[in-house]
Amino acid sequence: MAGIERKCPKFIRFLFASMANYLSNADRPTEKIRCPVHGFIHYSKNERAFIDHPTFRRLRNVRQLALTCYVYPGAMHSRFEHSLGVMEMATRAFDALATKHEKAIAGELSKLPELQSDVLVRGRQVVRMLAMLHDVGHPAFSHAAESVLPLKDHEEVSIYVIKKVLGPMLDERFFPGMSDLLVRLMEKKPEVTFLRQFVVSEIDMDRTDYLRRDSLHCGVDYGHFDFHRLIEALTVIENPESKQVQIGLERGGEHIFEALILARYQMNTQVYLHRIRRIYDYYLTAYMKSWGKEHYLTTEDVLEYDDMDLLSLMKTESKADGPRSDLARRIVERNHHRMIFETGDSADVFTMRKTKNAFEKLKDEFQDVDLVIDVGDASIHKQIVSSDVKEDPNWDPLYVADRDGSSPKPIGAQSKILSTIPKTFTNVRVYASSATRNLSQVKAAMERQMAG
């Protein structure tokens, strides 16, 4: 063992330290669970207390992709397994960076009052809990219910959970101030940017996990990229403008980032914005807007329901006459509107306007047909590329640097591929449903309107 340590002293020193200096014996990773993406995920007895907590356990019955299983039958995976997967990936990223940049990371984290002692050990535990709890506030059917939440969005609900529900338990089992630090991370306070980047950033472990996990369960290859190489290519740099420490990529690692962005683009076009998934998202959103106004009166109410509860209610409502009966029947019986027109994935503002005008004329011409218009859009990346002619206010700068973190340069200035992948895209679709009319007539009329 001494021989190995002499060959790679820094790596071995940190590895042994990370395996030995846990906050307590209850923080040793003695528990494990099998994951179809990552193999075994190890966790501690203290972490298990949160995994088994009813508020987190609820995520077992909140599907990661809502009703995407109506298109891809295997997409039955949950926010629960995804959250554990993000914890595993964020830990691997933290450990990989700490072996290479122990001093820089310790220096950055020690600026936080909660991490003055046992800086790397506490910092690592914070990253794990942030990753585990980042989605704990998702309502039933996730994003379909965002518009009717008592708080702004699911992140606000997650903050509520960390602060009000799990706060005392976090501080008692780990260290004083853990819950407050997690809240600041969720609130995106500038002093915690570096820690937050492990879970939420352009190269975060959240999207790394869900791209891999979603593609696996959907049975598609679009989300595959070499995430092992991504973690190996991580480095720590000082932002040339803000002078803040942040996560970057070692030179040569830009190619794996390109692969990640391409995977994100393909998963959005082929899975997340699939025409049938989108129409069921439309039903879910409409249903939750109606139902949520009656039942999501407090944040505690949000935490009482999961997908299984709502699907059971829909089944009941589908058999009766009520304000949501038609929506419930369409969801329960999988009887959806049919798409009669789409713009494709690069609809510009003029195409969008023309499509919306044509839709309004179609409604006047076919008043006996139930018509729906859907605008699906997605953000793929937030890098400024060489073809940009103006500043991007949403820029999330990712830098490529030498192995030691020196000479950082924006990745968009170095990558030719990024400039060919759209940063955002929009697809406008029109759907129709009628029990009496042949929809080919409606489709032909819509096409004439767009051609005119």
Coordinates of C-alpha atoms in Angstrom, one line a residue:
M1 CA 0.0 0.0 0.0
A2 CA 2.9 2.4 0.7
G3 CA 4.2 1.7 -2.8
I4 CA 0.9 2.7 -4.3
E5 CA 0.8 5.8 -2.2
R6 CA 4.2 6.9 -3.4
K7 CA 3.2 6.5 -7.0
C8 CA 0.0 8.6 -6.6
P9 CA 0.2 10.3 -3.2
K10 CA -2.3 13.1 -3.7
F11 CA -5.1 10.8 -5.0
I12 CA -4.5 8.1 -2.3
R13 CA -4.3 10.8 0.4
F14 CA -7.7 12.2 -0.5
L15 CA -9.2 8.9 -1.1
F16 CA -8.2 7.6 2.3
A17 CA -9.3 10.8 3.9
S18 CA -12.7 10.8 2.2
M19 CA -13.2 7.2 3.3
A20 CA -12.1 7.8 6.9
N21 CA -13.1 11.3 8.0
Y22 CA -16.9 11.1 8.0
L23 CA -18.8 13.4 10.2
S24 CA -19.8 10.4 12.4
N25 CA -20.0 6.6 12.2
A26 CA -23.6 7.0 11.0
D27 CA -22.2 8.9 7.9
R28 CA -20.2 5.9 6.6
P29 CA -21.7 4.5 3.4
T30 CA -22.7 1.1 4.8
E31 CA -26.1 1.0 2.9
K32 CA -26.6 0.4 -0.8
I33 CA -29.2 0.2 -3.5
R34 CA -29.0 -1.1 -7.0
C35 CA -29.4 1.4 -9.8
P36 CA -29.9 0.5 -13.5
V37 CA -27.7 3.4 -14.6
H38 CA -24.9 3.6 -12.0
G39 CA -24.8 0.1 -10.6
F40 CA -24.7 0.3 -6.8
I41 CA -25.4 3.6 -5.1
H42 CA -24.0 3.7 -1.6
Y43 CA -25.3 5.8 1.3
S44 CA -25.1 6.2 5.0
K45 CA -27.5 5.4 7.8
N46 CA -28.0 9.2 8.3
E47 CA -28.8 9.6 4.6
R48 CA -31.2 6.6 4.8
A49 CA -33.2 8.5 7.4
F50 CA -34.0 11.1 4.7
I51 CA -34.5 8.5 1.9
D52 CA -37.1 6.8 4.1
H53 CA -38.7 10.1 5.2
P54 CA -42.4 10.3 3.9
T55 CA -41.7 13.6 2.1
F56 CA -38.9 12.1 0.1
R57 CA -40.5 8.6 -0.2
R58 CA -43.4 10.3 -2.0
L59 CA -41.1 10.7 -5.0
R60 CA -41.3 7.0 -5.6
N61 CA -44.8 7.7 -7.1
V62 CA -43.9 10.8 -9.0
R63 CA -42.8 9.7 -12.5
Q64 CA -39.8 11.5 -13.9
L65 CA -41.5 11.9 -17.3
A66 CA -45.2 12.1 -16.3
L67 CA -47.3 10.3 -19.0
T68 CA -44.4 9.8 -21.5
C69 CA -45.0 6.0 -20.8
Y70 CA -48.0 6.5 -23.2
V71 CA -45.4 6.8 -26.0
Y72 CA -42.5 4.9 -24.6
P73 CA -43.9 2.2 -22.3
G74 CA -40.7 1.8 -20.3
A75 CA -40.7 5.4 -19.1
M76 CA -42.1 4.5 -15.7
H77 CA -39.1 5.6 -13.7
S78 CA -39.5 8.1 -10.8
R79 CA -38.1 11.3 -9.3
F80 CA -37.0 9.0 -6.4
E81 CA -34.4 7.0 -8.4
H82 CA -33.3 10.1 -10.3
S83 CA -32.6 12.0 -7.1
L84 CA -30.4 9.1 -5.8
G85 CA -28.7 9.0 -9.2
V86 CA -27.9 12.7 -9.1
M87 CA -26.5 12.2 -5.6
E88 CA -24.2 9.5 -6.9
M89 CA -23.0 11.5 -9.9
A90 CA -22.5 14.7 -7.9
T91 CA -20.4 12.8 -5.4
R92 CA -18.2 11.3 -8.1
A93 CA -17.7 14.7 -9.6
F94 CA -16.8 16.2 -6.2
D95 CA -14.4 13.4 -5.4
A96 CA -12.7 13.7 -8.9
L97 CA -12.2 17.4 -8.5
A98 CA -11.0 17.2 -4.9
T99 CA -8.3 14.7 -5.9
K100 CA -7.0 17.3 -8.4
H101 CA -7.8 20.6 -6.8
E102 CA -8.0 19.9 -3.0
K103 CA -6.4 23.2 -2.0
A104 CA -8.5 25.4 -4.3
I105 CA -11.7 23.7 -3.3
A106 CA -11.0 23.8 0.4
G107 CA -10.1 27.5 0.1
E108 CA -13.3 28.3 -1.7
L109 CA -15.6 26.3 0.6
S110 CA -13.9 27.6 3.8
K111 CA -15.4 31.1 2.9
L112 CA -18.8 29.7 4.0
P113 CA -19.3 30.0 7.8
E114 CA -20.9 26.5 8.0
L115 CA -17.8 24.9 6.5
Q116 CA -15.1 26.5 8.6
S117 CA -14.1 23.1 10.0
D118 CA -13.9 19.7 8.3
V119 CA -14.3 21.7 5.1
L120 CA -14.1 19.0 2.4
V121 CA -16.0 16.4 4.5
R122 CA -18.8 18.9 5.2
G123 CA -18.7 20.2 1.6
R124 CA -19.0 16.7 0.2
Q125 CA -22.0 16.0 2.5
V126 CA -23.7 19.2 1.4
V127 CA -23.3 18.3 -2.2
R128 CA -24.8 14.9 -1.6
M129 CA -27.9 16.3 0.2
L130 CA -28.4 19.1 -2.3
A131 CA -28.4 16.5 -5.0
M132 CA -30.8 14.2 -3.1
L133 CA -33.3 16.9 -2.2
H134 CA -33.1 19.1 -5.3
D135 CA -36.4 17.7 -6.7
V136 CA -38.2 16.9 -3.4
G137 CA -40.7 19.7 -4.0
H138 CA -42.0 18.4 -7.3
P139 CA -45.8 18.1 -7.3
A140 CA -47.8 15.3 -8.8
F141 CA -47.0 15.1 -12.6
S142 CA -44.1 17.5 -12.0
H143 CA -44.1 20.4 -14.4
A144 CA -47.7 20.0 -15.4
A145 CA -48.8 21.4 -12.0
E146 CA -46.3 24.3 -11.7
S147 CA -48.8 26.9 -12.6
V148 CA -51.1 26.1 -9.7
L149 CA -48.6 25.7 -6.9
P150 CA -49.1 27.9 -3.8
L151 CA -45.5 28.9 -4.2
K152 CA -43.7 30.1 -7.3
D153 CA -42.4 26.7 -8.6
H154 CA -41.2 23.3 -7.4
E155 CA -37.9 24.8 -6.3
E156 CA -39.7 27.0 -3.9
V157 CA -41.5 24.0 -2.5
S158 CA -38.2 22.2 -2.2
I159 CA -36.9 25.2 -0.2
Y160 CA -40.0 24.9 2.0
V161 CA -39.3 21.2 2.6
I162 CA -35.7 21.8 3.5
K163 CA -36.4 24.7 5.8
K164 CA -39.6 23.7 7.5
V165 CA -39.9 19.9 7.2
L166 CA -36.4 18.5 7.2
G167 CA -34.4 21.4 8.6
P168 CA -34.1 20.3 12.3
M169 CA -33.3 16.8 11.2
L170 CA -30.6 18.0 8.8
D171 CA -28.9 20.1 11.4
E172 CA -29.0 17.4 14.0
R173 CA -27.8 14.5 11.9
F174 CA -25.0 16.4 10.1
F175 CA -23.9 19.7 11.5
P176 CA -25.5 23.0 12.6
G177 CA -26.3 25.2 9.7
M178 CA -26.7 22.4 7.1
S179 CA -30.3 23.3 6.4
D180 CA -29.6 27.0 6.0
L181 CA -26.7 26.4 3.6
L182 CA -29.0 24.1 1.5
V183 CA -31.6 26.8 1.4
R184 CA -29.1 29.3 0.2
L185 CA -28.0 26.8 -2.5
M186 CA -31.6 26.4 -3.6
E187 CA -32.1 30.1 -3.6
K188 CA -29.0 30.5 -5.9
K189 CA -27.2 32.9 -3.6
P190 CA -23.9 34.1 -5.3
E191 CA -21.6 33.0 -2.4
V192 CA -22.6 29.4 -3.0
T193 CA -22.3 29.3 -6.8
F194 CA -19.4 26.8 -6.8
L195 CA -21.2 24.2 -4.7
R196 CA -24.4 24.6 -6.6
Q197 CA -22.7 23.9 -9.9
F198 CA -22.3 20.3 -9.0
V199 CA -26.1 19.9 -9.3
V200 CA -27.3 22.8 -11.4
S201 CA -25.1 24.3 -14.2
E202 CA -24.3 23.8 -17.8
I203 CA -22.3 20.6 -16.9
D204 CA -24.3 19.6 -13.9
M205 CA -25.0 16.1 -12.6
D206 CA -28.8 16.6 -12.7
R207 CA -28.9 16.7 -16.5
T208 CA -26.2 14.1 -16.7
D209 CA -28.3 11.6 -14.8
Y210 CA -31.7 12.4 -16.4
L211 CA -30.3 12.2 -19.9
R212 CA -28.8 8.8 -19.3
R213 CA -31.8 7.6 -17.2
D214 CA -34.5 8.8 -19.5
S215 CA -32.9 7.3 -22.6
L216 CA -32.4 4.0 -20.8
H217 CA -36.1 3.7 -19.7
C218 CA -37.4 5.1 -23.0
G219 CA -35.4 2.5 -24.9
V220 CA -33.7 5.1 -27.1
D221 CA -30.0 5.9 -27.7
Y222 CA -30.3 9.7 -28.0
G223 CA -29.2 10.5 -24.4
H224 CA -26.0 8.5 -24.5
F225 CA -22.7 10.2 -24.0
D226 CA -19.5 9.3 -22.1
F227 CA -20.3 10.7 -18.7
H228 CA -17.3 8.9 -17.2
R229 CA -15.1 11.1 -19.5
L230 CA -17.1 14.2 -18.5
I231 CA -16.3 13.7 -14.8
E232 CA -12.6 13.0 -15.6
A233 CA -12.4 16.2 -17.6
L234 CA -13.7 18.5 -14.9
T235 CA -11.4 21.1 -13.5
V236 CA -11.5 24.2 -11.2
I237 CA -10.9 27.6 -12.7
E238 CA -11.1 31.2 -11.7
N239 CA -13.6 33.1 -13.8
P240 CA -11.6 35.7 -15.6
E241 CA -14.4 38.3 -15.2
S242 CA -16.1 37.6 -11.8
K243 CA -12.9 36.2 -10.2
Q244 CA -15.1 33.5 -8.6
V245 CA -14.0 29.9 -8.4
Q246 CA -16.1 27.7 -10.7
I247 CA -16.2 24.3 -12.4
G248 CA -14.7 24.2 -15.9
L249 CA -13.4 21.6 -18.3
E250 CA -9.8 20.6 -19.0
R251 CA -8.7 21.3 -22.6
G252 CA -9.8 18.4 -24.7
G253 CA -12.9 17.9 -22.6
E254 CA -14.9 20.3 -24.8
H255 CA -15.7 17.3 -27.1
I256 CA -17.6 15.5 -24.3
F257 CA -19.6 18.7 -23.6
E258 CA -20.5 18.8 -27.2
A259 CA -21.7 15.2 -27.0
L260 CA -23.8 16.2 -23.9
I261 CA -25.4 19.1 -25.7
L262 CA -26.2 17.0 -28.8
A263 CA -27.7 14.4 -26.5
R264 CA -29.8 17.1 -24.9
Y265 CA -30.9 18.4 -28.3
Q266 CA -31.9 14.9 -29.5
M267 CA -33.8 14.0 -26.4
N268 CA -35.8 17.2 -26.5
T269 CA -36.7 16.8 -30.2
Q270 CA -37.4 13.0 -30.1
V271 CA -38.7 12.4 -26.5
Y272 CA -39.5 15.5 -24.4
L273 CA -41.3 17.3 -27.2
H274 CA -42.8 14.2 -28.9
R275 CA -46.1 15.1 -30.4
I276 CA -48.1 12.6 -28.3
R277 CA -46.3 13.4 -25.1
R278 CA -47.1 17.1 -25.7
I279 CA -50.8 16.6 -26.1
Y280 CA -50.9 14.6 -22.8
D281 CA -48.9 17.3 -21.1
Y282 CA -51.6 19.7 -22.4
Y283 CA -54.3 17.5 -20.8
L284 CA -52.4 17.2 -17.5
T285 CA -51.8 20.9 -17.3
A286 CA -55.4 21.7 -18.0
Y287 CA -56.5 19.1 -15.5
M288 CA -54.1 20.2 -12.8
K289 CA -55.1 23.9 -13.2
S290 CA -58.7 23.0 -12.5
W291 CA -58.0 20.4 -9.8
G292 CA -55.2 22.3 -8.1
K293 CA -57.3 25.5 -7.5
E294 CA -59.5 23.3 -5.3
H295 CA -56.8 21.2 -3.6
Y296 CA -53.4 22.9 -3.7
L297 CA -54.4 25.5 -1.2
T298 CA -51.2 25.2 0.9
T299 CA -47.7 23.9 0.4
E300 CA -48.5 21.0 2.7
D301 CA -51.3 20.1 0.3
V302 CA -48.7 19.7 -2.5
L303 CA -46.8 17.2 -0.4
E304 CA -49.9 15.1 0.2
Y305 CA -50.4 13.9 -3.4
D306 CA -48.5 11.9 -6.0
D307 CA -49.1 10.6 -9.5
M308 CA -50.9 7.5 -8.2
D309 CA -53.4 9.6 -6.2
L310 CA -54.2 11.8 -9.2
L311 CA -54.5 8.9 -11.6
S312 CA -56.9 7.2 -9.2
L313 CA -59.0 10.4 -9.0
M314 CA -58.9 10.7 -12.8
K315 CA -60.2 7.1 -13.2
T316 CA -63.2 8.0 -10.9
E317 CA -63.9 11.3 -12.7
S318 CA -63.7 9.7 -16.1
K319 CA -66.8 7.6 -15.2
A320 CA -68.9 10.6 -14.1
D321 CA -70.0 14.0 -15.5
G322 CA -68.0 16.9 -14.1
P323 CA -65.8 19.9 -15.1
R324 CA -62.8 17.6 -15.7
S325 CA -64.5 14.5 -17.0
D326 CA -63.5 14.9 -20.6
L327 CA -59.8 15.5 -19.7
A328 CA -59.9 12.5 -17.3
R329 CA -61.4 10.2 -19.9
R330 CA -58.8 11.3 -22.5
I331 CA -56.0 10.5 -20.1
V332 CA -57.4 7.3 -18.6
E333 CA -58.6 5.9 -22.0
R334 CA -55.6 7.2 -24.0
N335 CA -57.9 8.9 -26.4
H336 CA -56.0 11.9 -27.6
H337 CA -56.4 14.6 -30.2
R338 CA -54.6 13.9 -33.5
M339 CA -51.9 16.3 -34.8
I340 CA -52.9 17.9 -38.1
F341 CA -50.0 20.4 -38.5
E342 CA -46.6 21.1 -37.1
T343 CA -44.0 23.7 -37.9
G344 CA -40.9 21.6 -37.2
D345 CA -38.2 22.3 -34.6
S346 CA -37.1 25.7 -35.9
A347 CA -40.2 27.9 -35.9
D348 CA -39.2 31.5 -36.0
V349 CA -41.4 34.4 -34.8
F350 CA -43.0 34.9 -38.2
T351 CA -43.9 31.2 -38.6
M352 CA -45.3 31.2 -35.1
R353 CA -47.5 34.2 -35.8
K354 CA -48.7 32.7 -39.1
T355 CA -49.5 29.4 -37.4
K356 CA -51.5 31.1 -34.7
N357 CA -53.4 33.2 -37.2
A358 CA -54.2 30.1 -39.3
F359 CA -55.4 28.4 -36.1
E360 CA -57.9 31.2 -35.3
K361 CA -59.3 31.0 -38.9
L362 CA -59.5 27.2 -38.6
K363 CA -61.6 27.6 -35.4
D364 CA -64.0 29.9 -37.3
E365 CA -64.3 27.5 -40.2
F366 CA -64.7 24.3 -38.2
Q367 CA -66.7 25.2 -35.2
D368 CA -67.8 21.6 -34.6
V369 CA -64.2 20.4 -34.2
D370 CA -62.2 20.6 -31.0
L371 CA -58.9 22.3 -31.8
V372 CA -55.8 22.7 -29.7
I373 CA -52.6 24.6 -30.4
D374 CA -49.4 23.8 -28.6
V375 CA -46.2 25.7 -28.5
G376 CA -43.3 23.5 -27.4
D377 CA -40.0 25.1 -26.7
A378 CA -36.7 24.0 -25.1
S379 CA -33.4 25.6 -24.0
I380 CA -30.4 23.4 -25.1
H381 CA -27.4 25.4 -24.0
K382 CA -26.5 28.9 -22.8
Q383 CA -23.1 29.4 -24.3
I384 CA -22.1 32.4 -26.4
V385 CA -20.7 31.1 -29.7
S386 CA -18.7 32.7 -32.5
S387 CA -21.8 33.2 -34.6
D388 CA -23.6 35.3 -32.0
V389 CA -23.8 39.0 -32.8
K390 CA -25.0 40.3 -29.4
E391 CA -24.7 39.5 -25.7
D392 CA -26.9 36.7 -24.3
P393 CA -28.4 37.8 -21.0
N394 CA -28.8 34.1 -20.1
W395 CA -25.2 33.2 -20.6
D396 CA -23.9 30.6 -18.2
P397 CA -20.2 30.7 -19.0
L398 CA -18.4 27.4 -19.2
Y399 CA -14.6 27.7 -19.6
V400 CA -12.0 25.3 -21.0
A401 CA -8.6 25.5 -19.3
D402 CA -5.3 23.8 -19.0
R403 CA -5.1 20.8 -16.6
D404 CA -4.1 23.1 -13.7
G405 CA -7.0 25.5 -14.4
S406 CA -4.9 28.2 -16.1
S407 CA -5.6 30.1 -19.3
P408 CA -9.4 29.6 -19.2
K409 CA -11.3 30.5 -22.4
P410 CA -15.1 30.3 -23.1
I411 CA -16.0 27.0 -24.7
G412 CA -18.2 28.7 -27.3
A413 CA -15.1 30.4 -28.7
Q414 CA -13.4 27.1 -29.2
S415 CA -16.2 24.7 -30.3
K416 CA -17.3 24.7 -33.9
I417 CA -20.0 22.2 -33.2
L418 CA -21.8 24.3 -30.6
S419 CA -22.5 27.0 -33.1
T420 CA -24.4 24.4 -35.3
I421 CA -26.7 23.2 -32.4
P422 CA -29.6 25.6 -31.7
K423 CA -29.5 27.2 -28.3
T424 CA -33.3 27.0 -28.2
F425 CA -36.0 25.7 -30.5
T426 CA -39.7 26.0 -30.8
N427 CA -42.2 23.6 -32.4
V428 CA -45.8 24.7 -32.9
R429 CA -48.4 22.0 -33.4
V430 CA -52.1 22.0 -34.1
Y431 CA -54.3 19.1 -32.9
A432 CA -57.9 18.3 -33.7
S433 CA -60.6 15.9 -32.4
S434 CA -64.1 15.2 -33.7
A435 CA -66.5 12.4 -33.3
T436 CA -68.4 13.2 -36.6
R437 CA -66.0 14.9 -39.0
N438 CA -63.2 13.4 -41.1
L439 CA -60.1 15.2 -39.9
S440 CA -58.4 15.0 -43.3
Q441 CA -60.6 18.0 -44.3
V442 CA -59.5 20.0 -41.3
K443 CA -55.8 19.1 -42.0
A444 CA -56.1 20.1 -45.6
A445 CA -57.7 23.4 -44.6
M446 CA -54.9 24.1 -42.2
E447 CA -52.3 23.4 -44.8
R448 CA -54.0 25.8 -47.2
Q449 CA -54.0 28.5 -44.6
M450 CA -50.2 28.0 -44.1
A451 CA -49.5 28.0 -47.8
G452 CA -51.5 31.1 -48.4

